[in-house]
Coordinates of C-alpha atoms in Angstrom, one line a residue:
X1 CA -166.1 -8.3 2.1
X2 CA -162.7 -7.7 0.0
X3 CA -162.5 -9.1 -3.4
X4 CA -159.9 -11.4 -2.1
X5 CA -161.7 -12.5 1.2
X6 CA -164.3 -13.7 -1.0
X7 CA -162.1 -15.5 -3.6
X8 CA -161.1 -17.2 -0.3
X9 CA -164.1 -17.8 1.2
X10 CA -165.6 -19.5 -2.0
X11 CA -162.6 -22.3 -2.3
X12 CA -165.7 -24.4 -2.3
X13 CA -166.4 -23.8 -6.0
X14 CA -163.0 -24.2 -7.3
X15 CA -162.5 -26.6 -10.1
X16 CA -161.2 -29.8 -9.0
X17 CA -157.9 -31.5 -9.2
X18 CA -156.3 -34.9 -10.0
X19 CA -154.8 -35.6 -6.1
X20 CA -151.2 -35.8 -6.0
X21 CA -149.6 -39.4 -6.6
X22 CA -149.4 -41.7 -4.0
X23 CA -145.7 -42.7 -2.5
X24 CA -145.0 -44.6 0.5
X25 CA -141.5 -45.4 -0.2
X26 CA -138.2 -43.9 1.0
X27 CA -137.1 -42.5 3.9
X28 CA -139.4 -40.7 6.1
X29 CA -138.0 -37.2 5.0
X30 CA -139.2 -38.1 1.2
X31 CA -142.7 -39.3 2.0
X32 CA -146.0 -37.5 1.3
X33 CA -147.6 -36.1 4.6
X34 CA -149.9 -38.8 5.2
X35 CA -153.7 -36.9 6.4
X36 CA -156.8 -38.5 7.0
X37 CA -160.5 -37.0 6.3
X38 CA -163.0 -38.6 9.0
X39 CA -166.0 -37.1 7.8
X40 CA -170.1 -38.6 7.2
X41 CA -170.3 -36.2 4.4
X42 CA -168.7 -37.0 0.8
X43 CA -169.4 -33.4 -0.1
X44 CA -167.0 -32.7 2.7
X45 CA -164.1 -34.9 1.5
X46 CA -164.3 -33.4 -1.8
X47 CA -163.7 -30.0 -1.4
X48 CA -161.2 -30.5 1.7
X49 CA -159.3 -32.5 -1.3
X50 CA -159.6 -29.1 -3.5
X51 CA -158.6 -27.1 -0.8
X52 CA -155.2 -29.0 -0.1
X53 CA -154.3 -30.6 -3.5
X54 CA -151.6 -27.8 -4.0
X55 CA -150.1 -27.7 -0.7
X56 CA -147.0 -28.8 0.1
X57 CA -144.7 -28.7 3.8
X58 CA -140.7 -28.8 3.3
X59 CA -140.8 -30.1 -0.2
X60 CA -143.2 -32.7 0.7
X61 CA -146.9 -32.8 -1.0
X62 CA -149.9 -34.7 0.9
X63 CA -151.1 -37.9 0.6
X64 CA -154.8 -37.6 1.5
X65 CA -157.2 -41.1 2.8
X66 CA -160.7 -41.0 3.6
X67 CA -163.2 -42.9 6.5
X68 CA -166.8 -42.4 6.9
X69 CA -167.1 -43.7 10.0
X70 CA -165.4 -43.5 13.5
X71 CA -165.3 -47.0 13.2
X72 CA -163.6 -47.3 9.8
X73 CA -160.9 -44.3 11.2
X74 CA -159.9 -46.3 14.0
X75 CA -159.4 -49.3 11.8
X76 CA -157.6 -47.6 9.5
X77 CA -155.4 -45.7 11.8
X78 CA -154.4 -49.0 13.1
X79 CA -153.5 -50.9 10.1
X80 CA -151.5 -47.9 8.7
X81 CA -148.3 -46.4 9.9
X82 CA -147.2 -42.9 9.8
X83 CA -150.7 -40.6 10.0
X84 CA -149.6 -37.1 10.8
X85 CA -152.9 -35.5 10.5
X86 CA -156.0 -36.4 10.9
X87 CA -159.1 -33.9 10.4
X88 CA -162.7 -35.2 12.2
X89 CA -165.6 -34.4 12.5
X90 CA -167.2 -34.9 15.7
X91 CA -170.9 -35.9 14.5
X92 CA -171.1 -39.0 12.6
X93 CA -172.7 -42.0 12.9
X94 CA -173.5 -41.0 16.7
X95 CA -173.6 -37.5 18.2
X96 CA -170.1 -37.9 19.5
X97 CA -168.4 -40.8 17.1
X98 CA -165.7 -37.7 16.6
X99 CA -164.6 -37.3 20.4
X100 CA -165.2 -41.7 20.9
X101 CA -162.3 -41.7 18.1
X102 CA -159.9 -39.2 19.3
X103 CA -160.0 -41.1 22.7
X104 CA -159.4 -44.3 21.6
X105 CA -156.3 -42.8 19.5
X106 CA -154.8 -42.0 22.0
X107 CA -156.2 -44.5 24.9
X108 CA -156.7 -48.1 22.4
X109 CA -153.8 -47.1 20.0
X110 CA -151.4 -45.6 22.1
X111 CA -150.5 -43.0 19.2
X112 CA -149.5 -39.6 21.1
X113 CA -148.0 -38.7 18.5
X114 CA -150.6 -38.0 15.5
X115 CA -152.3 -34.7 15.3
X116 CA -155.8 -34.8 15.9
X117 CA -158.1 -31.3 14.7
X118 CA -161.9 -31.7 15.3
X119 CA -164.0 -29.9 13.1
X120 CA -167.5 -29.7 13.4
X121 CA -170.6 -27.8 12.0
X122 CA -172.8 -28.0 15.3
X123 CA -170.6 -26.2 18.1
X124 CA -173.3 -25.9 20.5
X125 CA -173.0 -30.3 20.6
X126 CA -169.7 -30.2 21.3
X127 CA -168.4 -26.9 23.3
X128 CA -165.0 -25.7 22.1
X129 CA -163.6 -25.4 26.4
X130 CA -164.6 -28.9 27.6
X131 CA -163.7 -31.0 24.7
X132 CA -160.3 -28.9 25.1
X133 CA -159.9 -29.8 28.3
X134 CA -161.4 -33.3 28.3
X135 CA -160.0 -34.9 25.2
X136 CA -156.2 -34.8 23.9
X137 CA -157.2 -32.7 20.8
X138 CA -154.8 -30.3 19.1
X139 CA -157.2 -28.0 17.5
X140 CA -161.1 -27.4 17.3
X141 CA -162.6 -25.7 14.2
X142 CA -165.9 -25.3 13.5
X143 CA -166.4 -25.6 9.6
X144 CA -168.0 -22.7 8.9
X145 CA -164.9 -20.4 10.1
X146 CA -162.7 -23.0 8.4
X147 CA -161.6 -21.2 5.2
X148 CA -159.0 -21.7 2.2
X149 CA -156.1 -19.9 4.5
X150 CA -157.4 -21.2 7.8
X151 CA -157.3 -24.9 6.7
X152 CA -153.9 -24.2 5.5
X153 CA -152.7 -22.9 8.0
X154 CA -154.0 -25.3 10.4
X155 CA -153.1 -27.9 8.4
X156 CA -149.3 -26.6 8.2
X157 CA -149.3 -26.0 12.1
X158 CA -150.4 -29.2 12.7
X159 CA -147.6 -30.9 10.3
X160 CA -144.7 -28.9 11.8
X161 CA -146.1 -29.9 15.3
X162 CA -146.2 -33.9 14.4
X163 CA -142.5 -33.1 12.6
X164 CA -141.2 -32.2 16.0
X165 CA -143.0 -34.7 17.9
X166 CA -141.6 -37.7 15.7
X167 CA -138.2 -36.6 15.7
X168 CA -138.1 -36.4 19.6
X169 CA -139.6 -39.7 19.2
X170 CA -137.6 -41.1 16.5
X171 CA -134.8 -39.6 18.5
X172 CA -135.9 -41.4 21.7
X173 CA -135.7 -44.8 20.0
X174 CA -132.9 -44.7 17.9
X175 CA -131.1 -43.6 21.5
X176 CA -132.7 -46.7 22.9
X177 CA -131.2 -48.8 20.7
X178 CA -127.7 -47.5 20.8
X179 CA -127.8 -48.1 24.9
X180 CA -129.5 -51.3 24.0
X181 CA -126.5 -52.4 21.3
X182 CA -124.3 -51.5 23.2
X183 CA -124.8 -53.2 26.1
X184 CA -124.8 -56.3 24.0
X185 CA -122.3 -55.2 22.1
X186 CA -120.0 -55.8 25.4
X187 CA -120.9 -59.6 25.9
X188 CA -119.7 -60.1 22.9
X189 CA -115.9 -61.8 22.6
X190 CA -114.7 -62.5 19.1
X191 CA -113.5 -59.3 17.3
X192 CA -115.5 -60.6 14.1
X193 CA -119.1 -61.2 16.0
X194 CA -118.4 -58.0 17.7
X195 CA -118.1 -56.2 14.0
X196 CA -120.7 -58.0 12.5
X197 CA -123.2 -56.6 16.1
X198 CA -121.9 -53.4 15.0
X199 CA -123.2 -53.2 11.6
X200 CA -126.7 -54.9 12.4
X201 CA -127.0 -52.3 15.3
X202 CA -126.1 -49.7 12.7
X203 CA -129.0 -50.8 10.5
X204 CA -131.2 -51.3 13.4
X205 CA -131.0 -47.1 13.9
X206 CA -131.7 -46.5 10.6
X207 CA -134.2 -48.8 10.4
X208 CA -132.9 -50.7 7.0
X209 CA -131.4 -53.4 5.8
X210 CA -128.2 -55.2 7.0
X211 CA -126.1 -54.6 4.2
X212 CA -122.8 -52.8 5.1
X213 CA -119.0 -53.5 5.9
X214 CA -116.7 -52.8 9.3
X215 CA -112.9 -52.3 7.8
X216 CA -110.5 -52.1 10.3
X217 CA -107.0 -49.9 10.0
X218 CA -104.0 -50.9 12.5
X219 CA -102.0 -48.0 13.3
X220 CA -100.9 -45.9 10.2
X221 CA -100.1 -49.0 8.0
X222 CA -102.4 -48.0 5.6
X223 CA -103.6 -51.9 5.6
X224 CA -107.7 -52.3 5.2
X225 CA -108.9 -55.1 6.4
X226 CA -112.1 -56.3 6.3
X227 CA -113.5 -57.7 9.9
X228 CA -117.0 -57.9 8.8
X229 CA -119.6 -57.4 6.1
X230 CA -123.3 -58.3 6.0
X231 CA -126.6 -58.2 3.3
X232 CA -125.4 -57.9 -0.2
X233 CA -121.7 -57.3 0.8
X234 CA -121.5 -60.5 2.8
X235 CA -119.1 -62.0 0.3
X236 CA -116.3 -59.0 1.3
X237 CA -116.4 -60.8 4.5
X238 CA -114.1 -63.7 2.5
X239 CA -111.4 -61.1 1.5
X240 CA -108.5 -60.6 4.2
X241 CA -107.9 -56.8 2.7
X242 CA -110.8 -54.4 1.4
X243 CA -110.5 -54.3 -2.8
X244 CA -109.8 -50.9 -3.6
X245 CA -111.7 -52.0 -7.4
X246 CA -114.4 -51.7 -4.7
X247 CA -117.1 -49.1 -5.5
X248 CA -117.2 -48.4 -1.3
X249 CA -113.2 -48.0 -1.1
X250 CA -113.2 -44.8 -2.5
X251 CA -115.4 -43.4 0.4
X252 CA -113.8 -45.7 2.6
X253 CA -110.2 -44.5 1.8
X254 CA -111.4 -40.7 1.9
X255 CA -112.7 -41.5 5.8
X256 CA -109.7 -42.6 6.3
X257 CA -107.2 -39.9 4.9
X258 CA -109.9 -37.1 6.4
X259 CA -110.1 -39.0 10.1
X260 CA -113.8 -37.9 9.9
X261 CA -117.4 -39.6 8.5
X262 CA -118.5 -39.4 5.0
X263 CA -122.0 -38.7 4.1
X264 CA -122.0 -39.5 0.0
X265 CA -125.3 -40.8 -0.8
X266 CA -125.3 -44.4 -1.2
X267 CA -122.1 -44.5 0.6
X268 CA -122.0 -43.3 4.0
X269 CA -118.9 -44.1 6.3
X270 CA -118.5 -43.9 9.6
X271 CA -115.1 -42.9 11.1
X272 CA -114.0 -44.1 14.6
X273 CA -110.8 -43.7 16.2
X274 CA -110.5 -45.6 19.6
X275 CA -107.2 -44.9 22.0
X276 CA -105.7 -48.0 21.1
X277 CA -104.4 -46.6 17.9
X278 CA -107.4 -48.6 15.7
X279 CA -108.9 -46.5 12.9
X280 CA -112.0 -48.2 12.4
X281 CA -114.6 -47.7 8.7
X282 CA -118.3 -48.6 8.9
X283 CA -119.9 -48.6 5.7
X284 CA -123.3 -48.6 5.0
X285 CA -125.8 -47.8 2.4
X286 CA -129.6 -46.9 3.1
X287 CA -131.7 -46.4 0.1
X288 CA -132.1 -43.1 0.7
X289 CA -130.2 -40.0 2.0
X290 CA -129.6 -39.9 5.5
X291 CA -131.2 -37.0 7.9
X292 CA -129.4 -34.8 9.9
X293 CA -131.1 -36.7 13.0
X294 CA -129.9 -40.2 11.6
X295 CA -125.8 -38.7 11.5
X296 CA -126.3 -37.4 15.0
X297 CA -127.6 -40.9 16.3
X298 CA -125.0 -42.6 14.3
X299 CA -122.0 -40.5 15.4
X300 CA -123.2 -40.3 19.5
X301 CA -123.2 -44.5 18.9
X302 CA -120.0 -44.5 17.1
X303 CA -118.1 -42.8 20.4
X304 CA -119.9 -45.6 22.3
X305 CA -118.4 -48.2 19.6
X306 CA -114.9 -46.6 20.1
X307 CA -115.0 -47.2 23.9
X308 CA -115.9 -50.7 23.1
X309 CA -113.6 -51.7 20.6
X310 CA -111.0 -50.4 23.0
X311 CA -112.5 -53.1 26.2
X312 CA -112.7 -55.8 24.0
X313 CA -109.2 -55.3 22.8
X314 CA -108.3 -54.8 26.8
X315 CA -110.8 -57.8 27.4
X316 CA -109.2 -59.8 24.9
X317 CA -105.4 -58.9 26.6
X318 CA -106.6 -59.9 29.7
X319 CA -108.0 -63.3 28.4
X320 CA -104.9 -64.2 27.0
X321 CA -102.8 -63.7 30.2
X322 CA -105.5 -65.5 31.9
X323 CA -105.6 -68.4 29.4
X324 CA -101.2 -68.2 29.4
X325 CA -101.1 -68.6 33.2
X326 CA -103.5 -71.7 33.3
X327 CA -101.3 -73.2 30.6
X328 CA -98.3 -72.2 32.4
X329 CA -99.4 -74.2 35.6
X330 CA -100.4 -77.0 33.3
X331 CA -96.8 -77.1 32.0
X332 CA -95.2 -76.9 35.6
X333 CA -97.3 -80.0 36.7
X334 CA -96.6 -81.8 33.8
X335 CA -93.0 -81.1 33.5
X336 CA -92.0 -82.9 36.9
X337 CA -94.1 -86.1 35.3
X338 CA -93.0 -86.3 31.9
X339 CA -94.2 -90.0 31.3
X340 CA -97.9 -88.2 30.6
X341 CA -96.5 -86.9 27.5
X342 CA -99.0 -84.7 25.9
X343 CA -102.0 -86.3 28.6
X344 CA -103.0 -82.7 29.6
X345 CA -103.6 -81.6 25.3
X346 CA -105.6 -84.5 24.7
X347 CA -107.7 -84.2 27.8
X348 CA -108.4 -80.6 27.0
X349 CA -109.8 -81.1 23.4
X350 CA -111.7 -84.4 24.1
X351 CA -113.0 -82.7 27.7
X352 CA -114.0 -79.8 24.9
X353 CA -116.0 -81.9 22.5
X354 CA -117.5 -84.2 24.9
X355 CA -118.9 -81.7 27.1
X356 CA -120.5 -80.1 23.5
X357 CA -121.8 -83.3 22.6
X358 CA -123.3 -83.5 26.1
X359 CA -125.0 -80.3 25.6
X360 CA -126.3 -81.6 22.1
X361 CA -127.9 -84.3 23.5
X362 CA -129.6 -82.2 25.9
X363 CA -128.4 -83.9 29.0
X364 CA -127.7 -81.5 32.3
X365 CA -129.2 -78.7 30.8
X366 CA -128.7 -76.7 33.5
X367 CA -125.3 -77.5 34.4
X368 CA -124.2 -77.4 31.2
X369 CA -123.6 -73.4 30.7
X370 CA -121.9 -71.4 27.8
X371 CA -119.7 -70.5 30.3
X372 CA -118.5 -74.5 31.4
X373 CA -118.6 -75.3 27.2
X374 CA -116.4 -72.6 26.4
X375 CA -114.2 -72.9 29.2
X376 CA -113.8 -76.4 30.4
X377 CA -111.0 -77.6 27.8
X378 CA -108.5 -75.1 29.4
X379 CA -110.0 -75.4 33.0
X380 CA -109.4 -79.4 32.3
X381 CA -105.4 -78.8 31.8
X382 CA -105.2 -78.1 35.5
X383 CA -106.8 -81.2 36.6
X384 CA -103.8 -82.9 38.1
X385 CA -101.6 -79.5 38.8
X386 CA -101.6 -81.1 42.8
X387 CA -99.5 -83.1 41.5
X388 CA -96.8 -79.9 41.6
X389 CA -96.7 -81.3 46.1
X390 CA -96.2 -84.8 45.4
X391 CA -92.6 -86.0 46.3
X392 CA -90.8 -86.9 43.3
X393 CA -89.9 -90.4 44.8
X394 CA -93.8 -91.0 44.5
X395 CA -94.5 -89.4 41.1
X396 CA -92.0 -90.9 39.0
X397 CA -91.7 -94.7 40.8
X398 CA -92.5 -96.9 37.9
X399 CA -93.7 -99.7 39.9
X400 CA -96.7 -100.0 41.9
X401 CA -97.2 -97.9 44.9
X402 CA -97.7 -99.2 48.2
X403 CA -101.3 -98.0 50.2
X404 CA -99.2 -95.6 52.0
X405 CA -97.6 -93.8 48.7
X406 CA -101.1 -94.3 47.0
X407 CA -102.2 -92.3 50.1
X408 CA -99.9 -89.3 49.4
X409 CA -100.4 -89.5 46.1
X410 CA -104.3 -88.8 46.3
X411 CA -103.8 -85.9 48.4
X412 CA -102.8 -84.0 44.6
X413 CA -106.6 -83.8 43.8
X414 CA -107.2 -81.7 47.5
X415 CA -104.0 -79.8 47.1
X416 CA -104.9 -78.9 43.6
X417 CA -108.2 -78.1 44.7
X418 CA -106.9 -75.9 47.4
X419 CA -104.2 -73.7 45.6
X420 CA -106.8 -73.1 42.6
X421 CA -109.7 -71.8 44.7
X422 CA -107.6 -69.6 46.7
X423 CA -106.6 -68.1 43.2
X424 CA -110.1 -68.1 41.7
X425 CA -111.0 -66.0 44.5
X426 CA -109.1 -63.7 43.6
X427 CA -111.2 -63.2 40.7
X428 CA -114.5 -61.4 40.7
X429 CA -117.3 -64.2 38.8
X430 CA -116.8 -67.5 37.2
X431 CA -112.9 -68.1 35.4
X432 CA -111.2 -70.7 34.5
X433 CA -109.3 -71.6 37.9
X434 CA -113.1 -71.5 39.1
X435 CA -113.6 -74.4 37.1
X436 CA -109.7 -75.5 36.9
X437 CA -110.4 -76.0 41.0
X438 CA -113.6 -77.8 40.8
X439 CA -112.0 -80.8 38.1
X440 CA -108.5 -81.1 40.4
X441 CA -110.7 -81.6 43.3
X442 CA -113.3 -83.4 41.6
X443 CA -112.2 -85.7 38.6
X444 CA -111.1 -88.9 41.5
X445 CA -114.4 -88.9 42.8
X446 CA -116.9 -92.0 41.4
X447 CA -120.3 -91.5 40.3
X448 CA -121.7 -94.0 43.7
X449 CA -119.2 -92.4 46.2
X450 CA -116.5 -94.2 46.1
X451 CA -113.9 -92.1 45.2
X452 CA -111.7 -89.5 46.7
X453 CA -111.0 -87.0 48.3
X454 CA -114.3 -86.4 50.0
X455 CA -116.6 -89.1 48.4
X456 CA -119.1 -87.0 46.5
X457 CA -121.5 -89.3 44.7
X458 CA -123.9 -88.4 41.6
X459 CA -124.4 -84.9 40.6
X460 CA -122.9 -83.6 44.1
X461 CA -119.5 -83.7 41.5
X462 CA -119.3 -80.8 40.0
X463 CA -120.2 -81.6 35.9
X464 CA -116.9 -80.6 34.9
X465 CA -115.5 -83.0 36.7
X466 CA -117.9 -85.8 35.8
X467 CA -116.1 -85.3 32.4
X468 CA -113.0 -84.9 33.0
X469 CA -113.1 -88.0 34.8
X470 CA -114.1 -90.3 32.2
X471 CA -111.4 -88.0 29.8
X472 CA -108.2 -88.5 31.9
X473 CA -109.3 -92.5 32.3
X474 CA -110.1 -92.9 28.7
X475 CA -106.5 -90.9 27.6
X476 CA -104.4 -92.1 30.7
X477 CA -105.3 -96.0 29.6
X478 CA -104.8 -96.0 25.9
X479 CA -101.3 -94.1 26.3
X480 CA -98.0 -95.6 28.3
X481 CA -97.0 -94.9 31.8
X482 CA -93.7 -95.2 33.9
X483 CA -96.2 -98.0 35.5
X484 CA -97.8 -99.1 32.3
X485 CA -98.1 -100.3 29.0
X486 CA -100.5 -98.9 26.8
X487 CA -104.0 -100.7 26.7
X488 CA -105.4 -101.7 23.4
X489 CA -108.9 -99.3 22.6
X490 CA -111.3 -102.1 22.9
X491 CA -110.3 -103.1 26.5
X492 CA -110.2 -99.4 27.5
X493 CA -113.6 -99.2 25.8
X494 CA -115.0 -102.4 28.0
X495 CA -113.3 -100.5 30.7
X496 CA -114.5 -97.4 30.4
X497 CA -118.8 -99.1 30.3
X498 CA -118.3 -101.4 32.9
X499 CA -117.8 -98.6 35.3
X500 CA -121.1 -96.8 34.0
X501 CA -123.1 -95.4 36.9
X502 CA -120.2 -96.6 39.2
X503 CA -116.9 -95.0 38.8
X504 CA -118.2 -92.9 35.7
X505 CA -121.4 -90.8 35.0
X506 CA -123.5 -93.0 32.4
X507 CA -124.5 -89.9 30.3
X508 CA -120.4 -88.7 30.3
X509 CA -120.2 -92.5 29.4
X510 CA -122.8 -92.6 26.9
X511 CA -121.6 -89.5 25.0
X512 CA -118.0 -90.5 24.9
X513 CA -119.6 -93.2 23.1
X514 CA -121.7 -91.5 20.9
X515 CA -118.4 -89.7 20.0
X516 CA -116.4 -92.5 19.0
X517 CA -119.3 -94.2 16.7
X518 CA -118.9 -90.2 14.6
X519 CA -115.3 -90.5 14.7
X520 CA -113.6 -93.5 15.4
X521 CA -110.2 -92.1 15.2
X522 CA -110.6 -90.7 18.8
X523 CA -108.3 -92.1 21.3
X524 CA -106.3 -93.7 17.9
X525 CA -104.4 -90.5 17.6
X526 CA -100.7 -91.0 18.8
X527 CA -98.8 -88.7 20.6

């Protein structure tokens, strides 16, 4: 034996150590290499301590924890995150405790992903082929061939090995969530909720705090503004421009003169340019650097967030037209009948608030969607846009009308019925004419089927027309007609309850209600 194959086989007798300190904070490319000993014998954990209390993998040392037992491993293994290694001995406190534990690693905990090296000093027990091939083991030493070199060696192998194997995985999630944001990212509306889902799915990859700022460039104005800011910079979310006294602007402002991200530990910006001409800033600041696979993720999810910004600005150009012909159709109705005033404005912000204080009182759960409570105030403008068929002979007689010209006039709810649903249809899934259609043809029918055009009763009337019922009452009573003088609030009131459960729905009924005893100003408001 050579002078130096002795010096390494007697590592045993080397003088021991102080461990290195213990540091399980910052980001996972700064930690220690977390190794477990599982191992009956103390003497063991001693000198596999002396062996390794000088080694180090990419600039990081170890960070070394002992068990006893395969029971106290697996217990340990559970409660503790981020085990790369762990070295076990198969004998313990039964014959095969060793292989038990590496089977529930990988069958109870589910962890694929730690490296598992048996080492025993009874080979015969526990043949080096079968366990192999019968339990997901990365190495099998037996302790006597295990020297200085050949634990580090197999120590090193086995770090690089977990290294690659949580990167792929780290990689596999971080993916996961930028498919995942962004696919909620598209639901949605508001440019400001949009930017503040941006920077919490930015954090949610790099697995930190929320704390960061969207700023938003228009063209080549030069103009920062601030559309969002979370965590400690939540307050920048009160300023219309970013501060340049700012200590992020200077990073910000070199993103944007450079068109390209900026990795300056704390600040890191993230440059996005969609086809719309928007130069968009996300700011954030981890507590630590980031890794090269954290940039990658980050920069594959900001060319998602480009594509996005771009649909909701088409999304939000398409809304608008939308919302402009509704209120274009509500203005041609109400143009030929002038004596409603501004009828169709009030019924749209009191069909708006009612509906919500519906849904807060937890009535009609079901019919009562995001979609109805966000658009039934518009969808309520169109309620009497029939009215566009009536002869003008009809519409505009001040006087009563006789049952034949009260006949034609009724026939505006199925006409505005009609000429909406042909136009929702038009429209792939649920818009405004969708529920513009359902109040023209629904808002004359009573709660107990008296009504018209096709005497619905209870909660056969669509909800939206429930309310809008009770609305265009309520409004068209307190305000003057070509055929009437304004009523006084307390008879419209008296009204209005009488005809609980049936002309009106008594839960519309008892939430207009509940609406006037919060504000009593409602209805008071004049034209």
């Amino acid at each position: 034996m050579t002078d130096s194959n002795a010096a390494d086989d007697n590592w045993l007798i080397q003088e021991d150590e102080e461990p290195a300190p213990v540091d399980g904070t910052g980001s996972p490319e700064q930690r220690l290499w977390r190794v477990l000993i599982v191992d009956d014998d103390v003497d063991v954990h001693a000198v596999t301590r002396l062996a390794l209390r000088n080694v180090s993998f990419k600039g990081r040392e170890l960070e070394l924890f002992s068990a006893y037992s395969g029971r106290e491993a697996y217990e340990f293994l559970r409660d503790t995150p981020d085990i790369a290694l762990v070295l076990l001995d198969v004998v313990m406190e039964t014959d095969d405790a060793g292989l038990l534990l590496a089977r529930r690693i990988r069958e109870e905990l589910h962890n694929a992903i730690v490296r598992v090296v048996l080492r025993t000093g009874q080979p015969g027990q526990a043949p080096e082929q079968r366990v192999i091939i019968e339990y997901d083991i990365n190495d099998y030493k037996a302790k006597t061939e295990l020297t200085t070199q050949k634990l580090f060696t197999t120590v090193i192998s086995a770090l690089r090995a977990y290294e690659s194997l949580n990167m792929l995985e780290r990689s596999r999630i971080g993916l996961g969530k930028i498919l995942a944001g962004a696919t909620n990212l598209y639901q949605i509306h508001s440019l400001r909720e949009f930017a503040s889902g941006v920077l919490n799915q930015v954090s949610a990859i790099l697995d930190v705090g929320a704390d960061g700022v969207l700023c938003l460039m228009q063209g080549d104005t030069g103009v920062t503004s601030v559309v969002a800011a979370t965590g400690g910079y939540a307050a920048l979310g009160e300023s219309e421009l970013m501060p340049a006294s700012h200590p992020l602007w200077p990073t910000i402002a070199k993103a944007f003169a450079e068109k390209k991200s900026q990795f300056e530990h704390p600040a890191n910006v993230l440059f996005i340019h969609t086809q719309e001409n928007r130069e968009v800033a996300i700011s954030v600041t981890p507590p630590w650097p980031l890794a090269q696979i954290q940039r990658d993720l980050l920069e594959v999810f900001c060319q998602r967030i480009a594509a996005a910004f771009d649909n909701l600005y088409m999304f939000g150009q398409l809304r608008k037209a939308q919302e402009a012909t509704v209120v274009a159709l509500a203005d041609l109705a109400e143009f030929r009948d002038s004596g409603t005033g501004g009828h169709v404005r009030r019924v749209q912000m009191l069909s708006t608030s009612l509906a919500q204080r519906m849904a807060a009182r937890g009535v009609y759960a079901g019919e009562l969607t995001p979609q109805l409570l966000e658009m039934i105030g518009l969808a309520s403008i169109l309620h009497d846009v029939g009215k566009v068929a009536t002869p003008d002979h009809i519409l505009l007689k001040p006087g009563i009308h006789t049952p034949e010209e009260r006949a034609e006039m009724q026939t505006h709810a199925a006409v505005g019925r009609s000429i909406l649903e042909r136009a929702a249809n038009m429209v792939d899934g649920v818009s405004y004419l969708t529920y513009g259609a359902e109040i023209a043809g629904g808002h004359h029918e009573h709660f107990d089927g008296n009504g018209y055009p096709n005497q619905l009763a209870g909660r056969a009337i669509p909800v939206s027309a429930r309310i809008v019922a009770v609305v265009d009452v309520f409004d068209s009573l307190l305000h003057e007609r070509p055929y009437k003088d304004p009523w006084p609030h307390t008879e419209v009131m008296t009204y209005i309850t009488e005809r609980a459960g049936k002309q009106f729905d008594p839960e519309v009924v008892a939430a207009l209600l509940d609406l006037i005893e919060r504000d009593p100003t409602i209805g008071h408001t004049p034209d």
